């Protein structure tokens, strides 16, 4: 499997999943500013026309895009328990993956991080974050993980996304369960390992685009 990734982006969730399973993949870095592959300067849009990471080239040579699909594919390939087998828990997994993707990743963070977004989009995103973080806080108040009793692909995605909060004006003080979840998550070996690899690459990326 080849994972097209950019440092600390949502593609890091897949690296966390691989780390959880002790599995490996070929990681191919994409410069998010130039949309080129670092290894040879070629155009990443030839892999994913949207220019977004992640993309995964499967062992069958097909290109898969969209984070949730990539996470499902990789978790099912590496064959551990990061996807619940219980049907009720699987439904909840889908609920939380959709929540993370649409309500947090896209609605909140994509606007905050878009340098061309008008200020109104940014402030509206921040306004809308409160009710979403409150929902998450209530859910996490008496749980270690999003679904059931074990770490799943939804946790890998949520920790990756919450890790971006440090680059935003959002203060998690009103949502202590979310803050505690993120602090626990960052200490998890699979997450620590992913950040240890990707943070230096992120700094290099910032230096290149400065
Ligand atoms: N719908 C896509 C969104 C992916 C996405 O937003 N990726 C971001 C990184 S987290 C990206 O590639 N951004 C670069 C850009 O917007 O040009 C998915 O779920 O995979």
CSV table of C-alpha atoms and ligand atoms in Angstrom, one decimal:
chain,number,residue,atom,x,y,z
A,1,UNK,CA,0.0,0.0,0.0
A,2,UNK,CA,1.2,3.5,-0.8
A,3,UNK,CA,-0.2,6.3,1.4
A,4,UNK,CA,0.0,9.8,-0.1
A,5,UNK,CA,0.2,12.1,2.9
A,6,UNK,CA,1.1,15.6,4.1
A,7,UNK,CA,2.6,16.0,7.5
A,8,UNK,CA,0.1,16.4,10.4
A,9,UNK,CA,-2.8,16.4,7.9
A,10,UNK,CA,-5.8,14.2,8.2
A,11,UNK,CA,-3.7,11.5,6.5
A,12,UNK,CA,-1.9,11.0,9.8
A,13,UNK,CA,-5.0,9.1,11.0
A,14,UNK,CA,-4.0,6.3,8.7
A,15,UNK,CA,-0.4,6.3,10.0
A,16,UNK,CA,-1.8,6.0,13.5
A,17,UNK,CA,-3.9,3.0,12.4
A,18,UNK,CA,-0.8,1.4,10.8
A,19,UNK,CA,1.1,2.0,14.0
A,20,UNK,CA,-1.7,0.5,16.1
A,21,UNK,CA,-1.5,-2.7,14.0
A,22,UNK,CA,2.3,-2.7,13.8
A,23,UNK,CA,1.9,-2.7,10.1
A,24,UNK,CA,3.8,-0.7,7.4
A,25,UNK,CA,3.1,1.1,4.1
A,26,UNK,CA,5.0,3.2,1.7
A,27,UNK,CA,4.6,6.8,2.6
A,28,UNK,CA,4.7,9.3,-0.2
A,29,UNK,CA,4.8,12.9,0.9
A,30,UNK,CA,2.7,15.5,-0.9
A,31,UNK,CA,3.6,19.2,-0.6
A,32,UNK,CA,0.2,20.8,0.1
A,33,UNK,CA,1.2,24.1,-1.4
A,34,UNK,CA,2.6,23.0,-4.7
A,35,UNK,CA,0.5,19.8,-5.0
A,36,UNK,CA,3.7,17.9,-6.0
A,37,UNK,CA,5.3,14.8,-4.7
A,38,UNK,CA,8.4,15.5,-2.7
A,39,UNK,CA,10.2,12.5,-4.1
A,40,UNK,CA,10.2,13.5,-7.8
A,41,UNK,CA,8.3,16.8,-8.1
A,42,UNK,CA,5.5,15.2,-10.1
A,43,UNK,CA,2.0,16.5,-10.1
A,44,UNK,CA,-0.1,15.0,-7.2
A,45,UNK,CA,-3.3,15.9,-9.1
A,46,UNK,CA,-2.6,13.0,-11.4
A,47,UNK,CA,-3.2,10.8,-8.4
A,48,UNK,CA,-6.1,12.7,-6.8
A,49,UNK,CA,-7.5,15.4,-9.1
A,50,UNK,CA,-8.8,17.3,-6.0
A,51,UNK,CA,-5.2,17.6,-4.8
A,52,UNK,CA,-6.3,16.5,-1.3
A,53,UNK,CA,-4.6,13.9,1.0
A,54,UNK,CA,-5.0,11.2,1.9
A,55,UNK,CA,-5.0,9.0,-1.2
A,56,UNK,CA,-4.1,5.3,-1.0
A,57,UNK,CA,-2.8,3.1,-3.8
A,58,UNK,CA,-4.0,-0.3,-2.7
A,59,UNK,CA,-2.1,-3.5,-3.2
A,60,UNK,CA,-4.3,-4.1,-6.2
A,61,UNK,CA,-3.1,-0.8,-7.7
A,62,UNK,CA,-6.3,1.1,-7.3
A,63,UNK,CA,-6.4,4.6,-6.0
A,64,UNK,CA,-8.7,5.2,-3.1
A,65,UNK,CA,-9.5,8.7,-1.8
A,66,UNK,CA,-11.5,10.1,1.1
A,67,UNK,CA,-10.2,9.7,4.6
A,68,UNK,CA,-13.0,7.5,5.9
A,69,UNK,CA,-12.7,5.1,3.0
A,70,UNK,CA,-8.9,5.0,3.4
A,71,UNK,CA,-9.2,4.3,7.1
A,72,UNK,CA,-11.7,1.5,6.6
A,73,UNK,CA,-9.6,-0.1,3.8
A,74,UNK,CA,-6.3,0.0,5.7
A,75,UNK,CA,-7.9,-1.2,9.0
A,76,UNK,CA,-9.5,-4.1,7.3
A,77,UNK,CA,-6.2,-5.0,5.5
A,78,UNK,CA,-4.1,-4.9,8.6
A,79,UNK,CA,-6.6,-7.2,10.2
A,80,UNK,CA,-6.9,-6.0,13.8
A,81,UNK,CA,-9.8,-4.8,15.8
A,82,UNK,CA,-9.9,-1.1,14.9
A,83,UNK,CA,-13.4,-1.6,13.4
A,84,UNK,CA,-16.0,-3.0,15.7
A,85,UNK,CA,-17.8,-6.2,14.6
A,86,UNK,CA,-20.9,-5.6,16.7
A,87,UNK,CA,-23.5,-4.2,14.3
A,88,UNK,CA,-24.7,-1.5,16.8
A,89,UNK,CA,-21.2,-0.4,17.5
A,90,UNK,CA,-20.5,-0.3,13.7
A,91,UNK,CA,-23.4,2.0,13.2
A,92,UNK,CA,-22.1,4.3,15.9
A,93,UNK,CA,-18.7,4.1,14.3
A,94,UNK,CA,-20.2,5.4,11.1
A,95,UNK,CA,-22.0,8.2,13.0
A,96,UNK,CA,-18.8,9.4,14.6
A,97,UNK,CA,-16.7,9.2,11.5
A,98,UNK,CA,-19.3,11.3,9.7
A,99,UNK,CA,-19.4,13.8,12.6
A,100,UNK,CA,-15.6,14.1,12.6
A,101,UNK,CA,-15.4,14.5,8.8
A,102,UNK,CA,-18.2,16.9,8.2
A,103,UNK,CA,-18.8,18.7,11.5
A,104,UNK,CA,-15.2,19.1,12.7
A,105,UNK,CA,-12.8,18.6,9.9
A,106,UNK,CA,-14.7,20.3,7.1
A,107,UNK,CA,-17.0,22.8,8.8
A,108,UNK,CA,-14.7,23.9,11.5
A,109,UNK,CA,-11.1,23.4,10.5
A,110,UNK,CA,-11.1,23.7,6.7
A,111,UNK,CA,-12.4,27.2,7.1
A,112,UNK,CA,-10.0,28.2,9.8
A,113,UNK,CA,-7.0,26.9,7.9
A,114,UNK,CA,-7.9,28.3,4.5
A,115,UNK,CA,-5.7,31.4,4.1
A,116,UNK,CA,-8.1,32.7,1.5
A,117,UNK,CA,-11.3,32.3,3.6
A,118,UNK,CA,-13.0,35.6,4.4
A,119,UNK,CA,-12.9,36.6,8.1
A,120,UNK,CA,-16.7,36.0,8.3
A,121,UNK,CA,-16.2,32.3,7.4
A,122,UNK,CA,-13.5,31.9,10.1
A,123,UNK,CA,-15.6,33.6,12.9
A,124,UNK,CA,-18.8,31.7,11.9
A,125,UNK,CA,-16.7,28.4,12.1
A,126,UNK,CA,-15.6,29.3,15.6
A,127,UNK,CA,-19.1,30.2,16.6
A,128,UNK,CA,-20.3,26.9,15.4
A,129,UNK,CA,-17.5,25.0,17.1
A,130,UNK,CA,-19.0,25.5,20.5
A,131,UNK,CA,-22.1,23.3,20.1
A,132,UNK,CA,-20.1,20.6,18.4
A,133,UNK,CA,-17.3,20.5,21.0
A,134,UNK,CA,-20.1,20.5,23.7
A,135,UNK,CA,-21.7,17.4,22.0
A,136,UNK,CA,-18.3,15.7,22.0
A,137,UNK,CA,-17.6,16.7,25.6
A,138,UNK,CA,-20.8,15.2,26.8
A,139,UNK,CA,-20.2,12.0,24.9
A,140,UNK,CA,-16.6,11.6,26.1
A,141,UNK,CA,-17.4,12.6,29.8
A,142,UNK,CA,-17.7,8.9,30.8
A,143,UNK,CA,-15.8,7.1,28.1
A,144,UNK,CA,-12.2,6.5,27.1
A,145,UNK,CA,-13.0,6.0,23.4
A,146,UNK,CA,-15.6,7.2,21.0
A,147,UNK,CA,-17.2,3.8,20.4
A,148,UNK,CA,-17.4,0.9,22.7
A,149,UNK,CA,-14.5,0.0,25.0
A,150,UNK,CA,-11.7,0.0,22.5
A,151,UNK,CA,-9.7,2.4,20.3
A,152,UNK,CA,-11.1,2.4,16.7
A,153,UNK,CA,-10.4,4.2,13.4
A,154,UNK,CA,-12.7,7.0,14.7
A,155,UNK,CA,-10.3,7.7,17.5
A,156,UNK,CA,-7.4,7.8,15.1
A,157,UNK,CA,-9.3,10.4,13.0
A,158,UNK,CA,-10.6,12.4,16.0
A,159,UNK,CA,-7.2,12.7,17.7
A,160,UNK,CA,-5.6,13.8,14.4
A,161,UNK,CA,-8.2,16.5,14.0
A,162,UNK,CA,-8.2,17.7,17.6
A,163,UNK,CA,-4.4,17.9,17.4
A,164,UNK,CA,-4.9,20.9,15.1
A,165,UNK,CA,-6.6,22.9,17.8
A,166,UNK,CA,-3.2,24.1,19.0
A,167,UNK,CA,-2.9,26.1,15.7
A,168,UNK,CA,-6.3,27.8,16.2
A,169,UNK,CA,-7.7,30.3,18.7
A,170,UNK,CA,-9.9,27.6,20.2
A,171,UNK,CA,-9.4,27.1,24.0
A,172,UNK,CA,-10.6,23.7,25.2
A,173,UNK,CA,-11.1,24.9,28.8
A,174,UNK,CA,-15.0,24.8,28.6
A,175,UNK,CA,-14.8,21.1,27.3
A,176,UNK,CA,-12.6,19.3,29.9
A,177,UNK,CA,-13.5,15.8,28.6
A,178,UNK,CA,-12.4,16.7,25.1
A,179,UNK,CA,-9.1,18.2,26.5
A,180,UNK,CA,-8.5,15.1,28.6
A,181,UNK,CA,-9.2,12.8,25.6
A,182,UNK,CA,-6.8,14.7,23.5
A,183,UNK,CA,-4.1,14.6,26.2
A,184,UNK,CA,-4.5,10.9,26.6
A,185,UNK,CA,-4.6,10.4,22.9
A,186,UNK,CA,-1.3,12.3,22.3
A,187,UNK,CA,0.4,9.9,24.9
A,188,UNK,CA,-0.8,6.8,23.0
A,189,UNK,CA,2.3,5.1,21.5
A,190,UNK,CA,0.7,4.9,18.0
A,191,UNK,CA,-0.1,8.6,18.1
A,192,UNK,CA,3.2,9.7,19.7
A,193,UNK,CA,5.1,7.7,17.0
A,194,UNK,CA,3.1,9.3,14.2
A,195,UNK,CA,3.7,12.8,15.5
A,196,UNK,CA,7.4,12.1,16.1
A,197,UNK,CA,7.7,11.3,12.4
A,198,UNK,CA,5.4,14.0,11.0
A,199,UNK,CA,6.2,17.0,13.1
A,200,UNK,CA,9.8,17.4,11.7
A,201,UNK,CA,8.4,17.0,8.2
A,202,UNK,CA,5.7,19.6,9.0
A,203,UNK,CA,8.4,22.0,10.1
A,204,UNK,CA,10.3,21.4,6.9
A,205,UNK,CA,7.1,22.0,4.9
A,206,UNK,CA,6.6,25.3,6.7
A,207,UNK,CA,10.2,26.4,6.0
A,208,UNK,CA,9.8,25.5,2.3
A,209,UNK,CA,6.7,27.6,1.9
A,210,UNK,CA,7.9,30.6,4.0
B,1,LIG,N1,-13.0,15.0,1.8
B,1,LIG,C1,-11.6,14.8,2.0
B,1,LIG,C2,-10.9,16.0,2.6
B,1,LIG,C3,-9.4,15.8,2.7
B,1,LIG,C4,-8.7,17.1,3.1
B,1,LIG,O1,-9.4,18.1,3.4
B,1,LIG,N2,-7.4,17.0,3.1
B,1,LIG,C5,-6.6,18.2,3.5
B,1,LIG,C6,-5.6,17.9,4.5
B,1,LIG,S1,-6.4,17.4,6.1
B,1,LIG,C7,-5.9,18.7,2.3
B,1,LIG,O2,-5.4,17.9,1.5
B,1,LIG,N3,-5.8,20.0,2.1
B,1,LIG,C8,-5.1,20.6,1.0
B,1,LIG,C9,-5.9,21.6,0.3
B,1,LIG,O3,-7.0,22.0,0.8
B,1,LIG,O4,-5.5,22.0,-0.8
B,1,LIG,C10,-11.3,13.5,2.8
B,1,LIG,O5,-12.1,13.3,3.7
B,1,LIG,O6,-10.3,12.8,2.6
